[in-house]
Amino acid sequence: MTDQSHARHTEPGGPRTAPGPDAGRRPGAGAGAHDCADAVERALGRLDLDGKARLLSGQDMWSLPAVPAIGLRSLVMSDGPIGVRGRQWSAEDPSVALPSPTALAATWDPELARRAGHLLAQEARRKGVHVLLAPTVNLHRSPLGGRHFECYSEDPLLTGAIGAGYVRGVQEGGVGTTVKHFVGNDAETDRFTVDNRIAPRPLHELYLAPFEHIVTHARPWGIMTAYNQVNGSTMTEHHHLVTEVLRGAWGFDGCNVSDWTAARNTVRALHGGLDVAMPGPRTVFGAPLAAAVRAGEIAESEVDAAVRRVLLLAARTGCLDGVPPAVAPADAPQGIDGRAVARELARRAVVLLRNEPAGEGPQDGAGPILPLDPAALRRVAVIGAAARDARVLGGGSATVFPARIVSPLAGLRAALPEGVEVAFATGADPRTRIPHAREGFTLRARYLTAEGRLLAETPQFDGRVQVLGSFPDGVTRRDLHAVELTGSFTPRATGTHTLAVAGAGRLRLSLGGEVVFDGDGAGREGSDPFEAFMQPAEHRIDAELTADQEVSLTLRFVPHSLGLGEGMGALNFVLGHGEPRLDGDGEIEEAVRAATGADAAIVVVATTEEVESEGFDRGDLRLPGRQDELVARVAAANPRTVVVVNSGSPVELPWRDRVPAVLLSWFPGQEAGAALADVLLGAHEPGGRLPTTWPARLADAPVSTVTPTDGTLPYEEGLFIGYRAWQRAATAPAYPFGHGLGYTRWEYETLDTTPDSVRVRLRNTGDRPGREVVQIYLAPTGDTSGTPERPARWLVGFATVEAGPGESAETEIPLPGRAFEVWSEPDGGWRRVPGTYTVEAAHSSADIRLAAQITSR
Ligand code: BGC
């Protein structure tokens, strides 16, 4: 056996290569840049002004028009970061659901992000999607940010590295990406209008940095410009940031697609560098653009430049005749097992925050409680609404419909040896809305004309029927009158079940042939029309049902309207179902009884779609409902309590020191429970490290404001977000950036530096094989007077190593030149700051293991 084994080095950035029109091509695949440019020019030359203008405007929710005369097929785009939904917003064609972006970032492994990208490209090809509307690389500025779960990190380097891995992976599969939301969409409050005031240094050093890294290292074929304004200009019209910085300074040659409905003005958007206005059919481009050219407000050459970029995207993705795609279909990664990738990602992302001895109990030695020894378990209590109905993905545009979901309860049941008793108790259900009907239901949707003629029938994943964009094949907006959600339900418990119906239209529910609700439903009042549409007000109906006795049911919905705004087909109604429940106290008591005397109590706590999703920010960081009380009560009843936190972003964990183990599963994707069992029972080590600092209390967070005043949100904290801010705060966070435990121990043995790299040698001193994320921070030392203000330390590189017990591993990590630079005004460029620096090799931002001095000139 060699002393040094399994050492693996992951360079965050990957090799730097010059961007060019051939970007993303694999050697030998496709045509050269010249052929591509010729084909684009030929196609452009055959379009008249109206044809060109049409090509810059969505034809519907998700696609651009085909132009058969020039050999151009329709280019299809789809969300989103964790799966590929496809053209339908429905379960008709299920998608593999990977863990949330925060989870992907918690792996600190760009290579894994790349493999996720390969799978997503495979999914996209299967669904006829050419461009994925992802990745989301805005920063975790405030923990209240509603789409925190959909972004990677508070750190620009980690965000850029994961994002670059993701983009590489997707594009190696021949599918384009639109890196989003360029730039400053770091919160949701008033997202369509807010003017984020960001000074040049934080703008370049923090918020633009991930985009710059991805553009210069992974060469995305697209970018999505955000809803918000930055420093007075809305991002779809931001000439300086789009034309001068993104295209000029960074050499981006891809296509600039607006966020959905973000393009507001024909002339300003085109001047600002926008290429495509989405969604269609009515946008500020298309006919209004042709009219603006005819009126002399825009030069046709400007339209040509945008059309060239759309045609280049079409060429790259195989939608333009006469030029081979950037990746020949045969060269794209294929045959990837989606379930296996989803499970591997989910367990690699689990962050073990705390793992202490349990104190007392039948199988305790002195060691930490995890991993549990399956052979020593006789009875396990699994507690929490999310243990049975896992929250596997974030809401809003990131939604996909997986073919299956493995809940924590199901995953543990499957993994535990036969004979181990598993007792489930809800304990506390934080959901204020009745969940979509799923468990025990077999449903399909029937689309009908006013005369009752069947237009289409589709299988349903759950009780939500949702269309956003394209209606199912055979259904037109003109003919559609009603939709019936119909099928059967076999209850698993006897008692009073709660059914709920919601949707802006006439709703009639019949159960076992009897009408139990007939009335009008409404959309929810809300400032964000998307949110109002997504969460209509619900009506509840009690139903006395018997376990195992099947009942038939039909929910008929006649919508008030079939559109969301002009021309955009949309439909949304819901059948919800809640199991018979005890009252709140009774549920907690039941959980305490289940936990008492169990060999382990596993409590899954979660956020809900009502408190954490797209379209709004969070009001606080508390776990909703009575979940904190539940954990405290269960922990008091059983010292062997393990808490799994199922949220996409930070929550307060007031009981964290009263339980021996706490793990974060994030939104773990469809294989949630299988991955959790892998980790809890020790088949695999939890591999994650925090991509963002977890505060003990919201009040401690150095930056939290997300609410604009008079339309503007000043980023007053400047450079100091995340750990950069916590390092100078009076209070320590609950868990620092970079923190995460494994099942072994590491000793950092040596740190050697050169001016542009560091070499770290470390040894696995535990008794299990393990994986460590070696983090490198840079801290200015000595006399820093006269130098620009900078954080105490910042992340400059990282790498993952693996080693068996007793073995050592070595990794070399580059020190990028940018690590020593600051953005300097008024000249507007990067400037190296000479001086003495401490290079730190660390287990987390607060656990520095080795340090060395270097001098930068
Ligand atoms: C979101 C985008 C998304 C788009 C299409 C917008 O509301 O901000 O991230 O790609 O919708 O679903």
PDB file of N, CA and C in Angstrom, residues 712-747:
ATOM      1  N   THR A 712     -34.946  52.197  -3.783  1.00  0.00           N
ATOM      2  CA  THR A 712     -33.530  51.847  -3.887  1.00  0.00           C
ATOM      3  C   THR A 712     -33.080  51.021  -2.684  1.00  0.00           C
ATOM      4  N   LEU A 713     -32.137  50.153  -2.971  1.00  0.00           N
ATOM      5  CA  LEU A 713     -31.557  49.337  -1.901  1.00  0.00           C
ATOM      6  C   LEU A 713     -30.043  49.559  -1.927  1.00  0.00           C
ATOM      7  N   PRO A 714     -29.546  50.418  -1.028  1.00  0.00           N
ATOM      8  CA  PRO A 714     -28.104  50.660  -1.030  1.00  0.00           C
ATOM      9  C   PRO A 714     -27.360  49.484  -0.404  1.00  0.00           C
ATOM     10  N   TYR A 715     -26.359  48.981  -1.084  1.00  0.00           N
ATOM     11  CA  TYR A 715     -25.524  47.916  -0.520  1.00  0.00           C
ATOM     12  C   TYR A 715     -24.476  48.612   0.360  1.00  0.00           C
ATOM     13  N   GLU A 716     -24.965  49.119   1.511  1.00  0.00           N
ATOM     14  CA  GLU A 716     -24.129  49.987   2.340  1.00  0.00           C
ATOM     15  C   GLU A 716     -22.925  49.294   2.940  1.00  0.00           C
ATOM     16  N   GLU A 717     -23.027  47.977   3.072  1.00  0.00           N
ATOM     17  CA  GLU A 717     -21.949  47.224   3.702  1.00  0.00           C
ATOM     18  C   GLU A 717     -20.725  47.089   2.805  1.00  0.00           C
ATOM     19  N   GLY A 718     -20.846  47.519   1.546  1.00  0.00           N
ATOM     20  CA  GLY A 718     -19.695  47.462   0.639  1.00  0.00           C
ATOM     21  C   GLY A 718     -19.190  46.052   0.451  1.00  0.00           C
ATOM     22  N   LEU A 719     -17.925  45.842   0.772  1.00  0.00           N
ATOM     23  CA  LEU A 719     -17.279  44.540   0.548  1.00  0.00           C
ATOM     24  C   LEU A 719     -17.631  43.519   1.612  1.00  0.00           C
ATOM     25  N   PHE A 720     -18.311  43.976   2.657  1.00  0.00           N
ATOM     26  CA  PHE A 720     -18.420  43.122   3.846  1.00  0.00           C
ATOM     27  C   PHE A 720     -19.743  42.383   3.901  1.00  0.00           C
ATOM     28  N   ILE A 721     -19.806  41.288   3.144  1.00  0.00           N
ATOM     29  CA  ILE A 721     -20.934  40.363   3.246  1.00  0.00           C
ATOM     30  C   ILE A 721     -20.372  39.010   3.680  1.00  0.00           C
ATOM     31  N   GLY A 722     -21.238  38.141   4.172  1.00  0.00           N
ATOM     32  CA  GLY A 722     -20.825  36.788   4.535  1.00  0.00           C
ATOM     33  C   GLY A 722     -19.693  36.798   5.543  1.00  0.00           C
ATOM     34  N   TYR A 723     -18.767  35.834   5.393  1.00  0.00           N
ATOM     35  CA  TYR A 723     -17.698  35.732   6.403  1.00  0.00           C
ATOM     36  C   TYR A 723     -16.828  36.970   6.419  1.00  0.00           C
ATOM     37  N   ARG A 724     -16.776  37.705   5.303  1.00  0.00           N
ATOM     38  CA  ARG A 724     -15.997  38.947   5.272  1.00  0.00           C
ATOM     39  C   ARG A 724     -16.534  39.927   6.321  1.00  0.00           C
ATOM     40  N   ALA A 725     -17.864  39.858   6.549  1.00  0.00           N
ATOM     41  CA  ALA A 725     -18.486  40.741   7.541  1.00  0.00           C
ATOM     42  C   ALA A 725     -18.443  40.128   8.941  1.00  0.00           C
ATOM     43  N   TRP A 726     -18.702  38.823   9.018  1.00  0.00           N
ATOM     44  CA  TRP A 726     -18.715  38.166  10.338  1.00  0.00           C
ATOM     45  C   TRP A 726     -17.371  38.295  11.041  1.00  0.00           C
ATOM     46  N   GLN A 727     -16.283  38.315  10.264  1.00  0.00           N
ATOM     47  CA  GLN A 727     -14.956  38.378  10.875  1.00  0.00           C
ATOM     48  C   GLN A 727     -14.738  39.659  11.672  1.00  0.00           C
ATOM     49  N   ARG A 728     -15.532  40.678  11.355  1.00  0.00           N
ATOM     50  CA  ARG A 728     -15.360  41.916  12.131  1.00  0.00           C
ATOM     51  C   ARG A 728     -16.600  42.224  12.971  1.00  0.00           C
ATOM     52  N   ALA A 729     -17.497  41.233  13.070  1.00  0.00           N
ATOM     53  CA  ALA A 729     -18.708  41.441  13.871  1.00  0.00           C
ATOM     54  C   ALA A 729     -18.438  41.086  15.325  1.00  0.00           C
ATOM     55  N   ALA A 730     -19.279  41.611  16.212  1.00  0.00           N
ATOM     56  CA  ALA A 730     -19.074  41.379  17.641  1.00  0.00           C
ATOM     57  C   ALA A 730     -19.457  39.952  18.034  1.00  0.00           C
ATOM     58  N   THR A 731     -20.404  39.369  17.314  1.00  0.00           N
ATOM     59  CA  THR A 731     -20.858  38.020  17.678  1.00  0.00           C
ATOM     60  C   THR A 731     -20.335  37.001  16.674  1.00  0.00           C
ATOM     61  N   ALA A 732     -20.169  35.797  17.153  1.00  0.00           N
ATOM     62  CA  ALA A 732     -19.757  34.714  16.250  1.00  0.00           C
ATOM     63  C   ALA A 732     -21.013  34.064  15.683  1.00  0.00           C
ATOM     64  N   PRO A 733     -20.910  33.518  14.466  1.00  0.00           N
ATOM     65  CA  PRO A 733     -22.083  32.820  13.928  1.00  0.00           C
ATOM     66  C   PRO A 733     -22.267  31.470  14.607  1.00  0.00           C
ATOM     67  N   ALA A 734     -23.380  30.821  14.338  1.00  0.00           N
ATOM     68  CA  ALA A 734     -23.582  29.468  14.857  1.00  0.00           C
ATOM     69  C   ALA A 734     -22.559  28.532  14.204  1.00  0.00           C
ATOM     70  N   TYR A 735     -22.417  28.664  12.892  1.00  0.00           N
ATOM     71  CA  TYR A 735     -21.464  27.824  12.160  1.00  0.00           C
ATOM     72  C   TYR A 735     -20.822  28.668  11.067  1.00  0.00           C
ATOM     73  N   PRO A 736     -19.479  28.665  11.010  1.00  0.00           N
ATOM     74  CA  PRO A 736     -18.800  29.552  10.070  1.00  0.00           C
ATOM     75  C   PRO A 736     -18.771  29.011   8.629  1.00  0.00           C
ATOM     76  N   PHE A 737     -18.537  29.891   7.710  1.00  0.00           N
ATOM     77  CA  PHE A 737     -18.334  29.540   6.299  1.00  0.00           C
ATOM     78  C   PHE A 737     -17.251  28.459   6.192  1.00  0.00           C
ATOM     79  N   GLY A 738     -17.521  27.447   5.422  1.00  0.00           N
ATOM     80  CA  GLY A 738     -16.530  26.391   5.194  1.00  0.00           C
ATOM     81  C   GLY A 738     -16.623  25.243   6.181  1.00  0.00           C
ATOM     82  N   HIS A 739     -17.462  25.411   7.229  1.00  0.00           N
ATOM     83  CA  HIS A 739     -17.537  24.382   8.270  1.00  0.00           C
ATOM     84  C   HIS A 739     -18.280  23.132   7.787  1.00  0.00           C
ATOM     85  N   GLY A 740     -17.852  21.998   8.273  1.00  0.00           N
ATOM     86  CA  GLY A 740     -18.542  20.732   7.987  1.00  0.00           C
ATOM     87  C   GLY A 740     -17.668  19.593   8.463  1.00  0.00           C
ATOM     88  N   LEU A 741     -18.300  18.623   9.127  1.00  0.00           N
ATOM     89  CA  LEU A 741     -17.535  17.508   9.689  1.00  0.00           C
ATOM     90  C   LEU A 741     -17.667  16.281   8.802  1.00  0.00           C
ATOM     91  N   GLY A 742     -16.686  15.394   8.903  1.00  0.00           N
ATOM     92  CA  GLY A 742     -16.791  14.102   8.240  1.00  0.00           C
ATOM     93  C   GLY A 742     -16.785  13.020   9.309  1.00  0.00           C
ATOM     94  N   TYR A 743     -16.490  11.802   8.913  1.00  0.00           N
ATOM     95  CA  TYR A 743     -16.433  10.705   9.878  1.00  0.00           C
ATOM     96  C   TYR A 743     -14.996  10.315  10.213  1.00  0.00           C
ATOM     97  N   THR A 744     -14.043  11.126   9.754  1.00  0.00           N
ATOM     98  CA  THR A 744     -12.659  10.845  10.135  1.00  0.00           C
ATOM     99  C   THR A 744     -12.014  12.160  10.582  1.00  0.00           C
ATOM    100  N   ARG A 745     -10.726  12.112  10.928  1.00  0.00           N
ATOM    101  CA  ARG A 745     -10.016  13.328  11.355  1.00  0.00           C
ATOM    102  C   ARG A 745      -8.836  13.572  10.419  1.00  0.00           C
ATOM    103  N   TRP A 746      -8.461  14.819  10.291  1.00  0.00           N
ATOM    104  CA  TRP A 746      -7.354  15.168   9.398  1.00  0.00           C
ATOM    105  C   TRP A 746      -6.316  15.980  10.144  1.00  0.00           C
ATOM    106  N   GLU A 747      -5.077  15.616   9.923  1.00  0.00           N
ATOM    107  CA  GLU A 747      -4.006  16.460  10.454  1.00  0.00           C
ATOM    108  C   GLU A 747      -3.318  17.121   9.270  1.00  0.00           C
TER     109      GLU A 747
END
